[in-house]
């Protein structure tokens, strides 16, 4: 037997027992006649004590960090206890030591507070994963997946695996493709999600399906995106939107309770239109208020009452003027306000400028546009904003209401960050419902499905498909936690004719629709039940629960921002023989 106990479990109650432990050397401290080693395994750290004069002592003094050891000794009470450590009241008085494997000195310290930068840690990810703070995230991830399975199993869901080699789907993100050797010149695509397959499972009568599924999207990467990621993918038959929201609100509640011991209140619901109006975002961070107040009516009225040459052209011509009220922040200095103006002017945000106003202690409003407006107008503005003494008002305006709202949303989040309102330990969850069916794509110059082309319009909006498709609302919903879209789904179309119609609005010819989605539309002709579902991003939920900034930290072997695995050296060139077999020629300059 390699070990009788682990490095995380021994306590005062185990004193005088003889135990055998195995693990890695975290740290060696030589103190004259005594040498101490912190021995680490997955379960924790236990202090080993070696006394001068023993063979084990001599051996211990010749070890290096990360050596793999097996030790046998007696559990004794520690003289100087370490309250930081669960095993901190005991140590092992080592009688025999067996080096199971020596180790090279690791390129960075294997401690929570490591000296290793991002790149080196990714290159040696197997060492990085030895660090407790990283391992904890994967333990949490395991627990999450386990509790998801437990909950869904109890609700009668079946986990079904769907293939990873599928075909390319238009309308989504870019596909990763895999060449087929047996069918030269043709390609599989890796699934962006099991969407159509889970719908086919509903046609097959599976009724309640789920899968913890790997999905692949060839998109530019950000902190919350990886080229491959994991979805908790779910679908149900004979359901309405309400049934799905209830089922998965239940799952979310179960996860919060079992993992964080938090009792989640009933989730509020917000329409997409309200989310955009009050937060400028379809994934509002509702941990704090600072909701938008529209000011165009007020300012336009003030402008109309002024002679032409005294007008503030920025507001006079704006289609949208909106503000947020930062409570108690009138103390912001000119320098801080200039920095905020620079923030909204960054290309990523894209505003032209920012107007601000402070409500002074005597109640007067001092603003950056004092010369354009009377105190009376500014007072009205402060009242509309519900601003009180000591508050700071920040205003953005623009020609395009949607774009300006999104800019104001960035400002709101930044302001909240500066005010410490984005506490990762506080959770605010909600459903955003009634998404539009379509959104206009400037790039493609056409309407695109906002969710995906299988989403059902609201029945009462179906007549608008012919007259005003952009205003059609969908039976689609997202779950949002702390400003992160953690899940989303919809009630699907189960009627082949309506599905054909939707493809038509999206600009597919009947032939194109048949080639790409014939399998689905044909299946619907064989008795498709009404159905709907959703998918959660497992990586996002885990990173939220763990309070992480990036989903990378809860993935065992993530890719970097260039989509590379620097440890494996993937992606990489392949042999000419492999290329020949696949009948693929690679341009010389790419070799
Ligand atoms: N397949 C969808 C997605 O990946 C989720 C769903 O509609 O169930 O976003």
Coordinates of C-alpha atoms and ligand atoms in Angstrom, one line a residue:
X1 CA 0.0 0.0 0.0
X2 CA 1.5 3.4 -1.0
X3 CA -0.3 5.3 1.7
X4 CA -2.6 4.7 4.6
X5 CA -3.9 8.3 4.8
X6 CA -3.9 11.5 2.7
X7 CA -2.1 14.8 3.4
X8 CA -5.4 16.6 4.1
X9 CA -7.0 14.6 6.8
X10 CA -4.9 14.2 9.9
X11 CA -6.0 16.0 13.1
X12 CA -5.3 16.1 16.8
X13 CA -7.6 13.1 17.2
X14 CA -5.1 11.0 15.2
X15 CA -2.2 11.5 17.5
X16 CA 0.1 8.6 18.2
X17 CA -1.1 6.7 15.1
X18 CA 1.6 5.5 12.7
X19 CA 0.7 6.5 9.1
X20 CA 2.1 6.4 5.7
X21 CA 1.7 9.4 3.4
X22 CA 2.6 10.0 -0.2
X23 CA 2.9 13.3 -2.1
X24 CA 5.0 16.1 -3.4
X25 CA 7.5 18.3 -1.6
X26 CA 6.1 21.8 -1.4
X27 CA 8.7 23.3 0.8
X28 CA 11.8 22.4 2.8
X29 CA 12.8 24.3 6.0
X30 CA 16.1 23.4 7.6
X31 CA 16.4 24.7 11.1
X32 CA 19.5 23.4 12.7
X33 CA 18.8 20.1 14.3
X34 CA 15.4 19.8 12.6
X35 CA 14.2 19.8 9.0
X36 CA 10.6 20.3 8.1
X37 CA 8.9 19.4 4.8
X38 CA 5.5 20.4 3.7
X39 CA 4.1 17.4 1.9
X40 CA 1.3 18.0 -0.6
X41 CA -1.3 15.9 -2.3
X42 CA -4.7 16.6 -3.8
X43 CA -6.2 16.7 -0.3
X44 CA -3.9 19.1 1.4
X45 CA -0.6 19.7 3.1
X46 CA 0.9 17.9 6.1
X47 CA 4.1 18.9 7.9
X48 CA 6.8 16.3 8.1
X49 CA 9.4 16.6 10.9
X50 CA 12.9 15.1 10.7
X51 CA 15.2 15.0 13.7
X52 CA 19.0 15.1 13.4
X53 CA 20.7 11.8 13.9
X54 CA 18.1 9.8 11.9
X55 CA 18.7 8.4 8.4
X56 CA 15.5 10.1 7.3
X57 CA 17.0 13.5 8.4
X58 CA 20.0 13.0 6.2
X59 CA 17.8 11.9 3.3
X60 CA 15.5 14.9 3.8
X61 CA 18.3 17.4 3.6
X62 CA 19.1 16.1 0.1
X63 CA 15.6 16.5 -1.5
X64 CA 14.4 19.2 -3.8
X65 CA 11.0 20.8 -4.4
X66 CA 8.4 18.6 -6.1
X67 CA 10.2 15.3 -5.3
X68 CA 7.6 12.5 -4.9
X69 CA 7.9 10.9 -1.5
X70 CA 6.5 8.2 0.6
X71 CA 7.0 8.6 4.4
X72 CA 6.0 6.6 7.4
X73 CA 5.9 8.1 10.9
X74 CA 3.9 8.9 13.9
X75 CA 1.3 11.7 14.2
X76 CA 2.4 14.1 16.9
X77 CA 1.1 17.4 18.2
X78 CA 2.8 20.4 16.7
X79 CA 4.6 22.8 19.0
X80 CA 3.9 25.9 16.9
X81 CA 0.5 25.3 15.4
X82 CA -0.6 26.8 12.1
X83 CA -4.2 27.9 12.2
X84 CA -4.2 28.6 8.4
X85 CA -3.9 24.9 7.7
X86 CA -6.6 22.2 8.5
X87 CA -3.8 19.9 9.5
X88 CA -2.0 22.7 11.3
X89 CA -2.2 21.2 14.7
X90 CA -0.2 18.0 13.9
X91 CA 2.9 16.9 12.2
X92 CA 4.5 13.6 11.3
X93 CA 7.6 12.5 13.1
X94 CA 9.1 10.7 10.2
X95 CA 10.7 7.3 10.7
X96 CA 11.3 6.2 7.1
X97 CA 11.4 8.1 3.9
X98 CA 11.3 6.6 0.4
X99 CA 11.9 8.8 -2.6
X100 CA 9.4 7.6 -5.2
X101 CA 10.7 10.0 -7.9
X102 CA 13.1 12.9 -8.0
X103 CA 11.9 16.1 -9.8
X104 CA 13.5 18.9 -11.8
X105 CA 13.1 22.3 -10.1
X106 CA 9.8 23.6 -11.4
X107 CA 10.0 26.8 -13.5
X108 CA 7.7 28.6 -11.1
X109 CA 6.7 28.1 -7.5
X110 CA 3.8 25.8 -6.9
X111 CA 2.0 28.1 -4.5
X112 CA -1.3 30.0 -4.7
X113 CA 0.8 33.2 -4.8
X114 CA 3.1 31.9 -7.6
X115 CA 5.9 33.8 -9.3
X116 CA 5.0 32.3 -12.6
X117 CA 3.5 34.5 -15.4
X118 CA 0.6 33.4 -17.5
X119 CA 2.6 32.0 -20.4
X120 CA 4.9 29.8 -18.4
X121 CA 2.1 28.5 -16.3
X122 CA 0.2 27.5 -19.5
X123 CA 3.3 25.8 -20.9
X124 CA 3.6 23.8 -17.8
X125 CA -0.1 23.5 -17.1
X126 CA 0.3 20.1 -15.4
X127 CA 2.4 21.9 -12.7
X128 CA 0.0 24.9 -12.6
X129 CA -2.8 22.4 -11.8
X130 CA -0.9 21.3 -8.7
X131 CA -1.6 24.7 -7.2
X132 CA -4.5 24.6 -4.7
X133 CA -6.3 27.6 -6.1
X134 CA -6.4 26.1 -9.6
X135 CA -7.3 22.6 -8.4
X136 CA -10.2 24.1 -6.4
X137 CA -11.8 25.4 -9.6
X138 CA -11.7 22.0 -11.2
X139 CA -13.2 20.5 -8.0
X140 CA -15.9 23.0 -8.2
X141 CA -16.5 22.2 -11.9
X142 CA -16.8 18.5 -11.1
X143 CA -19.3 19.2 -8.3
X144 CA -21.3 21.4 -10.7
X145 CA -21.4 18.8 -13.4
X146 CA -22.3 16.2 -10.8
X147 CA -25.2 18.3 -9.3
X148 CA -26.5 19.1 -12.8
X149 CA -26.7 15.4 -13.5
X150 CA -28.3 14.6 -10.2
X151 CA -31.0 17.3 -10.6
X152 CA -31.8 16.5 -14.2
X153 CA -31.8 12.8 -13.6
X154 CA -34.3 13.3 -10.7
X155 CA -36.4 15.3 -13.2
X156 CA -36.4 12.4 -15.6
X157 CA -33.9 13.7 -18.2
X158 CA -31.9 11.3 -20.2
X159 CA -28.3 12.1 -21.1
X160 CA -27.7 11.3 -24.7
X161 CA -24.4 11.8 -26.6
X162 CA -24.5 13.4 -30.0
X163 CA -21.7 13.2 -32.5
X164 CA -18.8 15.5 -32.7
X165 CA -18.2 15.0 -36.4
X166 CA -21.3 16.7 -38.0
X167 CA -21.9 19.1 -40.8
X168 CA -21.4 22.8 -41.2
X169 CA -24.3 25.0 -40.2
X170 CA -24.9 28.4 -41.7
X171 CA -26.1 31.3 -39.5
X172 CA -24.0 30.6 -36.5
X173 CA -20.4 31.5 -35.9
X174 CA -17.5 30.2 -38.0
X175 CA -17.2 26.4 -38.0
X176 CA -14.1 24.3 -37.2
X177 CA -13.9 21.8 -40.0
X178 CA -12.3 18.3 -40.3
X179 CA -11.3 16.9 -43.6
X180 CA -12.7 13.5 -44.5
X181 CA -10.1 11.1 -45.9
X182 CA -12.6 8.6 -47.1
X183 CA -14.6 11.2 -48.9
X184 CA -11.9 13.5 -50.4
X185 CA -12.8 17.1 -50.8
X186 CA -15.5 17.0 -48.2
X187 CA -15.4 18.1 -44.6
X188 CA -17.1 17.5 -41.3
X189 CA -17.7 20.4 -39.1
X190 CA -17.4 20.3 -35.3
X191 CA -20.8 21.2 -33.6
X192 CA -21.3 24.7 -32.5
X193 CA -24.0 23.2 -30.3
X194 CA -26.1 20.0 -30.6
X195 CA -29.1 22.2 -31.5
X196 CA -30.6 20.3 -34.5
X197 CA -29.7 16.9 -33.1
X198 CA -31.5 17.5 -29.8
X199 CA -34.5 18.7 -31.7
X200 CA -34.4 15.4 -33.7
X201 CA -34.3 13.6 -30.3
X202 CA -37.6 15.3 -29.5
X203 CA -39.0 14.0 -32.8
X204 CA -37.8 10.6 -31.6
X205 CA -39.8 10.9 -28.5
X206 CA -37.0 11.3 -25.9
X207 CA -39.1 14.0 -24.2
X208 CA -36.4 15.2 -21.8
X209 CA -32.8 15.3 -23.0
X210 CA -29.6 16.7 -21.7
X211 CA -26.0 16.5 -22.4
X212 CA -22.9 18.0 -21.0
X213 CA -21.5 18.7 -24.5
X214 CA -18.4 20.0 -26.0
X215 CA -19.1 22.8 -28.5
X216 CA -16.7 24.4 -31.0
X217 CA -16.8 27.9 -32.4
X218 CA -14.1 29.5 -34.5
X219 CA -14.4 33.0 -33.1
X220 CA -12.0 35.6 -31.9
X221 CA -11.3 34.9 -28.3
X222 CA -12.0 37.0 -25.2
X223 CA -11.9 36.4 -21.5
X224 CA -15.2 34.6 -21.6
X225 CA -14.7 32.7 -24.8
X226 CA -12.7 29.6 -25.8
X227 CA -12.7 27.9 -29.1
X228 CA -14.0 24.8 -27.4
X229 CA -16.3 25.1 -24.5
X230 CA -18.9 23.1 -22.6
X231 CA -22.6 23.5 -22.6
X232 CA -25.2 22.0 -20.3
X233 CA -27.5 21.4 -23.3
X234 CA -31.2 20.6 -22.6
X235 CA -34.4 20.1 -24.5
X236 CA -38.0 19.2 -23.5
X237 CA -41.1 18.2 -25.3
X238 CA -44.7 19.2 -24.8
X239 CA -43.7 22.4 -23.0
X240 CA -44.3 26.1 -23.1
X241 CA -41.8 28.8 -22.2
X242 CA -43.1 28.9 -18.6
X243 CA -42.3 25.2 -18.1
X244 CA -38.8 25.6 -19.3
X245 CA -38.2 28.7 -17.2
X246 CA -39.5 26.9 -14.1
X247 CA -37.5 23.7 -14.7
X248 CA -34.2 25.5 -15.1
X249 CA -34.8 28.1 -12.5
X250 CA -35.1 25.0 -10.3
X251 CA -31.8 23.7 -11.5
X252 CA -30.1 27.0 -10.9
X253 CA -31.6 27.1 -7.4
X254 CA -30.3 23.6 -6.8
X255 CA -26.8 24.5 -7.9
X256 CA -26.7 27.7 -5.7
X257 CA -28.0 25.7 -2.7
X258 CA -25.8 22.6 -3.0
X259 CA -22.6 24.4 -4.1
X260 CA -22.7 27.8 -2.4
X261 CA -25.4 27.2 0.2
X262 CA -27.2 30.2 -1.1
X263 CA -31.1 30.3 -1.1
X264 CA -31.9 32.0 -4.4
X265 CA -35.0 34.2 -4.4
X266 CA -37.5 33.8 -7.3
X267 CA -35.8 35.1 -10.4
X268 CA -37.2 38.3 -11.7
X269 CA -38.0 38.5 -15.4
X270 CA -37.2 41.5 -17.6
X271 CA -38.2 42.0 -21.2
X272 CA -35.4 42.5 -23.7
X273 CA -36.9 45.9 -24.5
X274 CA -36.7 47.0 -20.8
X275 CA -33.2 45.6 -20.5
X276 CA -32.1 47.7 -23.4
X277 CA -34.0 50.8 -22.2
X278 CA -32.8 50.7 -18.5
X279 CA -29.4 49.0 -18.8
X280 CA -28.4 49.3 -22.5
X281 CA -27.6 45.6 -22.4
X282 CA -29.4 42.3 -23.0
X283 CA -27.4 41.0 -20.1
X284 CA -27.8 43.6 -17.4
X285 CA -25.7 43.5 -14.3
X286 CA -28.5 43.9 -11.7
X287 CA -26.3 43.7 -8.6
X288 CA -26.7 47.5 -8.4
X289 CA -29.2 50.1 -9.7
X290 CA -27.8 53.1 -11.6
X291 CA -30.5 52.5 -14.3
X292 CA -30.8 54.8 -17.3
X293 CA -33.0 57.8 -17.3
X294 CA -33.9 59.2 -20.7
X295 CA -33.4 63.0 -20.9
X296 CA -34.1 63.8 -24.6
X297 CA -37.6 65.2 -24.0
X298 CA -36.4 67.4 -21.3
X299 CA -33.3 68.8 -23.1
X300 CA -35.1 69.1 -26.5
X301 CA -37.8 71.2 -24.8
X302 CA -35.1 73.4 -23.3
X303 CA -33.4 73.8 -26.7
X304 CA -36.6 74.8 -28.4
X305 CA -37.1 77.6 -26.0
X306 CA -33.7 79.1 -26.8
X307 CA -32.6 81.3 -29.7
X308 CA -30.9 79.2 -32.4
X309 CA -27.4 80.6 -31.8
X310 CA -27.4 79.6 -28.1
X311 CA -28.2 76.0 -28.7
X312 CA -26.0 73.1 -27.5
X313 CA -25.8 71.3 -30.8
X314 CA -24.7 68.0 -29.3
X315 CA -27.9 67.7 -27.4
X316 CA -30.2 69.6 -29.8
X317 CA -29.4 67.1 -32.6
X318 CA -29.2 63.9 -30.6
X319 CA -31.8 61.1 -31.1
X320 CA -31.0 59.8 -27.7
X321 CA -29.9 61.5 -24.4
X322 CA -29.6 59.3 -21.3
X323 CA -28.0 59.5 -18.0
X324 CA -27.0 57.6 -14.9
X325 CA -26.9 58.8 -11.4
X326 CA -23.9 57.7 -9.3
X327 CA -24.9 58.0 -5.7
X328 CA -22.6 60.1 -3.5
X329 CA -20.0 60.5 -6.2
X330 CA -20.1 64.3 -6.6
X331 CA -16.7 64.2 -4.9
X332 CA -15.3 63.0 -8.3
X333 CA -12.5 65.4 -9.3
X334 CA -12.0 67.0 -12.6
X335 CA -9.2 64.6 -13.3
X336 CA -11.4 61.5 -12.5
X337 CA -14.1 62.9 -14.8
X338 CA -11.6 63.5 -17.6
X339 CA -10.5 59.9 -17.2
X340 CA -14.1 58.7 -17.5
X341 CA -14.5 60.8 -20.6
X342 CA -11.4 59.2 -22.0
X343 CA -12.9 55.8 -21.1
X344 CA -16.1 56.4 -23.1
X345 CA -14.1 57.8 -26.0
X346 CA -12.0 54.6 -26.4
X347 CA -12.7 52.9 -29.7
X348 CA -14.1 49.9 -27.9
X349 CA -16.8 52.2 -26.4
X350 CA -17.1 54.7 -29.1
X351 CA -18.8 57.7 -27.6
X352 CA -17.9 61.2 -28.7
X353 CA -17.9 62.8 -25.3
X354 CA -19.6 62.8 -21.9
X355 CA -21.6 65.5 -20.0
X356 CA -21.5 65.5 -16.2
X357 CA -23.3 67.3 -13.4
X358 CA -22.8 67.4 -9.7
X359 CA -25.5 68.1 -7.2
X360 CA -23.7 70.3 -4.7
X361 CA -24.3 70.3 -0.9
X362 CA -26.4 73.5 -1.2
X363 CA -28.6 71.9 -3.8
X364 CA -27.3 73.7 -6.9
X365 CA -26.4 71.7 -9.9
X366 CA -23.0 72.4 -11.4
X367 CA -22.5 70.8 -14.8
X368 CA -20.1 70.7 -17.7
X369 CA -22.8 72.4 -19.8
X370 CA -23.7 75.2 -17.4
X371 CA -23.3 77.8 -20.1
X372 CA -26.0 76.2 -22.3
X373 CA -28.7 75.6 -19.7
X374 CA -30.3 77.6 -16.9
X375 CA -30.2 76.4 -13.3
X376 CA -33.9 75.7 -13.7
X377 CA -33.4 73.2 -16.5
X378 CA -30.5 71.6 -14.7
X379 CA -32.7 71.3 -11.5
X380 CA -35.4 69.6 -13.6
X381 CA -32.8 67.3 -15.0
X382 CA -31.5 66.4 -11.5
X383 CA -35.1 65.8 -10.4
X384 CA -35.8 63.5 -13.4
X385 CA -32.7 61.6 -12.5
X386 CA -33.8 61.4 -8.9
X387 CA -30.4 62.8 -8.0
X388 CA -29.8 64.1 -4.5
X389 CA -27.2 66.3 -2.8
X390 CA -23.8 64.7 -3.3
X391 CA -24.7 62.7 -6.4
X392 CA -22.9 62.7 -9.7
X393 CA -24.9 62.5 -13.0
X394 CA -23.2 61.2 -16.2
X395 CA -24.9 61.8 -19.5
X396 CA -24.2 60.4 -23.0
X397 CA -26.0 61.4 -26.2
X398 CA -25.9 60.2 -29.8
X399 CA -27.7 59.9 -33.1
X400 CA -28.3 56.2 -32.8
X401 CA -30.3 55.3 -29.7
X402 CA -29.2 51.6 -29.6
X403 CA -25.5 52.5 -30.0
X404 CA -25.7 55.3 -27.4
X405 CA -27.4 52.9 -24.9
X406 CA -24.6 50.4 -25.3
X407 CA -22.0 53.1 -24.7
X408 CA -23.9 54.2 -21.6
X409 CA -24.0 50.6 -20.5
X410 CA -20.2 50.4 -20.6
X411 CA -20.0 53.6 -18.6
X412 CA -22.5 52.3 -16.0
X413 CA -20.4 49.1 -15.6
X414 CA -17.1 51.1 -15.3
X415 CA -18.6 53.5 -12.8
X416 CA -19.9 50.5 -10.8
X417 CA -16.5 48.9 -10.9
X418 CA -14.9 52.1 -9.6
X419 CA -17.6 52.3 -6.8
X420 CA -16.9 48.7 -5.8
X421 CA -20.5 47.6 -6.7
X422 CA -19.4 44.6 -8.7
X423 CA -18.8 42.3 -5.8
X424 CA -18.1 38.8 -7.1
X425 CA -19.5 37.3 -3.9
X426 CA -22.9 38.8 -4.4
X427 CA -25.2 37.2 -7.0
X428 CA -28.1 38.7 -8.9
X429 CA -29.8 36.4 -11.4
X430 CA -32.7 37.1 -13.7
X431 CA -34.4 36.0 -16.9
X432 CA -34.4 38.2 -19.9
X433 CA -37.4 37.3 -22.1
X434 CA -39.1 38.4 -25.3
X435 CA -36.0 38.8 -27.4
X436 CA -36.5 40.0 -31.0
X437 CA -36.5 37.3 -33.6
X438 CA -34.1 39.1 -35.8
X439 CA -31.3 41.7 -35.7
X440 CA -30.0 43.7 -38.6
X441 CA -26.5 42.9 -39.7
X442 CA -24.5 45.8 -41.1
X443 CA -21.9 43.4 -42.3
X444 CA -24.3 41.1 -44.2
X445 CA -26.9 43.8 -45.0
X446 CA -29.7 41.6 -44.0
X447 CA -31.7 40.4 -41.0
X448 CA -30.1 37.6 -39.0
X449 CA -31.6 35.3 -36.5
X450 CA -30.9 36.8 -33.1
X451 CA -30.9 33.4 -31.3
X452 CA -30.9 30.8 -34.1
X453 CA -33.2 30.0 -37.0
X454 CA -35.2 27.3 -35.1
X455 CA -36.6 29.7 -32.6
X456 CA -40.3 30.2 -32.6
X457 CA -41.9 33.6 -33.0
X458 CA -44.5 34.7 -30.5
X459 CA -47.7 33.4 -32.0
X460 CA -49.3 36.8 -31.8
X461 CA -46.4 38.3 -33.8
X462 CA -46.5 35.8 -36.7
X463 CA -48.6 38.1 -39.0
X464 CA -45.8 40.7 -38.7
X465 CA -43.3 38.3 -40.4
X466 CA -44.6 39.6 -43.8
X467 CA -45.0 43.2 -42.9
X468 CA -42.4 44.2 -40.3
X469 CA -40.1 41.2 -39.5
X470 CA -37.7 43.3 -37.5
X471 CA -40.4 43.9 -34.9
X472 CA -41.3 40.2 -34.4
X473 CA -40.6 39.0 -30.9
X474 CA -39.4 35.4 -30.2
X475 CA -40.2 32.9 -27.5
X476 CA -36.6 33.2 -26.5
X477 CA -35.0 33.7 -23.1
X478 CA -31.6 34.1 -21.5
X479 CA -30.6 33.6 -17.9
X480 CA -28.3 36.4 -16.8
X481 CA -26.1 36.3 -13.6
X482 CA -24.1 39.4 -12.6
X483 CA -24.1 40.7 -16.1
X484 CA -23.1 37.4 -17.7
X485 CA -25.3 35.5 -20.1
X486 CA -25.0 32.1 -18.5
X487 CA -27.7 30.4 -20.5
X488 CA -30.2 30.9 -23.3
X489 CA -32.8 29.1 -25.3
X490 CA -36.1 29.2 -26.9
X491 CA -39.3 27.5 -27.8
X492 CA -38.7 25.9 -31.2
X493 CA -40.7 25.9 -34.4
X494 CA -42.1 22.4 -34.8
X495 CA -44.1 23.1 -37.9
X496 CA -42.3 22.5 -41.2
X497 CA -44.2 25.2 -43.0
X498 CA -43.4 27.9 -40.4
X499 CA -39.8 26.8 -40.4
X500 CA -39.7 27.2 -44.2
X501 CA -41.1 30.6 -43.8
X502 CA -38.4 31.6 -41.3
X503 CA -35.7 30.5 -43.6
X504 CA -37.2 32.6 -46.3
X505 CA -37.2 35.7 -44.1
X506 CA -33.5 34.9 -43.4
X507 CA -32.9 35.1 -47.1
X508 CA -32.5 31.4 -47.9
X509 CA -33.9 30.1 -51.2
X510 CA -36.1 27.0 -50.8
X511 CA -33.3 25.0 -52.4
X512 CA -30.7 26.3 -50.0
X513 CA -33.0 25.7 -47.1
X514 CA -33.6 22.2 -48.3
X515 CA -29.9 21.5 -48.8
X516 CA -28.8 22.8 -45.4
X517 CA -31.8 21.9 -43.2
X518 CA -33.8 19.4 -45.3
X519 CA -33.1 16.7 -42.7
X520 CA -34.8 18.8 -40.0
X521 CA -37.7 20.0 -42.0
X522 CA -38.4 16.5 -43.3
X523 CA -38.2 15.1 -39.8
X524 CA -40.8 17.6 -38.7
X525 CA -43.2 16.1 -41.3
X526 CA -43.1 12.8 -39.3
X527 CA -44.8 14.1 -36.2
X528 CA -42.7 16.6 -34.3
X529 CA -43.9 17.4 -30.8
X530 CA -44.0 21.0 -29.6
X531 CA -40.6 21.5 -27.9
X532 CA -38.1 23.9 -26.5
X533 CA -35.0 24.1 -24.5
X534 CA -31.9 25.9 -23.5
X535 CA -28.2 25.6 -23.0
X536 CA -26.0 26.8 -20.1
X537 CA -22.4 27.7 -20.6
X538 CA -20.8 25.4 -18.0
X539 CA -17.5 27.3 -18.0
X540 CA -19.2 30.6 -17.4
X541 CA -21.3 29.3 -14.5
X542 CA -18.3 27.7 -12.9
X543 CA -16.2 30.8 -13.2
X544 CA -19.0 32.9 -11.7
X545 CA -19.4 30.6 -8.8
X546 CA -15.7 30.6 -8.3
X547 CA -15.5 34.4 -8.6
X548 CA -13.0 34.2 -11.5
X549 CA -12.4 36.8 -14.1
X550 CA -11.8 34.4 -16.9
X551 CA -13.3 31.1 -17.9
X552 CA -9.8 29.8 -18.6
X553 CA -9.1 29.3 -15.0
X554 CA -11.8 26.7 -14.7
X555 CA -10.7 24.7 -17.7
X556 CA -8.0 22.0 -17.2
X557 CA -6.2 22.7 -20.4
X558 CA -7.4 25.9 -21.9
X559 CA -6.3 27.7 -25.1
X560 CA -4.6 31.1 -25.1
X561 CA -5.9 34.2 -26.8
X562 CA -4.4 33.1 -30.1
X563 CA -6.4 29.8 -29.8
X564 CA -3.2 27.9 -29.1
X565 CA -2.5 25.2 -26.6
X566 CA 1.2 26.2 -25.8
X567 CA 1.7 23.0 -23.8
X568 CA 0.7 20.6 -26.6
X569 CA 1.9 22.9 -29.4
X570 CA -1.5 22.8 -31.0
X571 CA -2.5 23.7 -33.7
X572 CA 0.5 22.4 -35.6
X573 CA 1.6 21.6 -39.1
X574 CA 1.0 18.0 -40.2
X575 CA 3.1 15.7 -42.3
X576 CA 3.0 15.8 -46.1
X577 CA 1.8 12.2 -46.1
X578 CA -1.2 13.1 -44.0
X579 CA -2.0 16.0 -46.3
X580 CA -1.7 13.8 -49.3
X581 CA -4.0 11.2 -47.9
X582 CA -6.5 14.0 -47.3
X583 CA -5.9 15.4 -50.7
X584 CA -5.3 18.8 -49.2
X585 CA -2.6 21.1 -50.5
X586 CA -1.3 23.8 -48.2
X587 CA 0.0 27.0 -49.6
X588 CA 3.8 27.1 -49.5
X589 CA 3.9 30.4 -47.5
X590 CA 1.8 28.7 -44.7
X591 CA 4.1 25.8 -44.3
Ligands
LIG1 N1 -28.2 25.8 -29.0 C1 -28.4 27.1 -28.4 C2 -27.1 27.8 -28.1 O1 -26.0 27.2 -28.3 C3 -29.1 27.0 -27.1 C4 -30.5 26.5 -27.2 O2 -31.3 27.2 -27.9 O3 -30.9 25.5 -26.6 O4 -27.1 29.0 -27.8

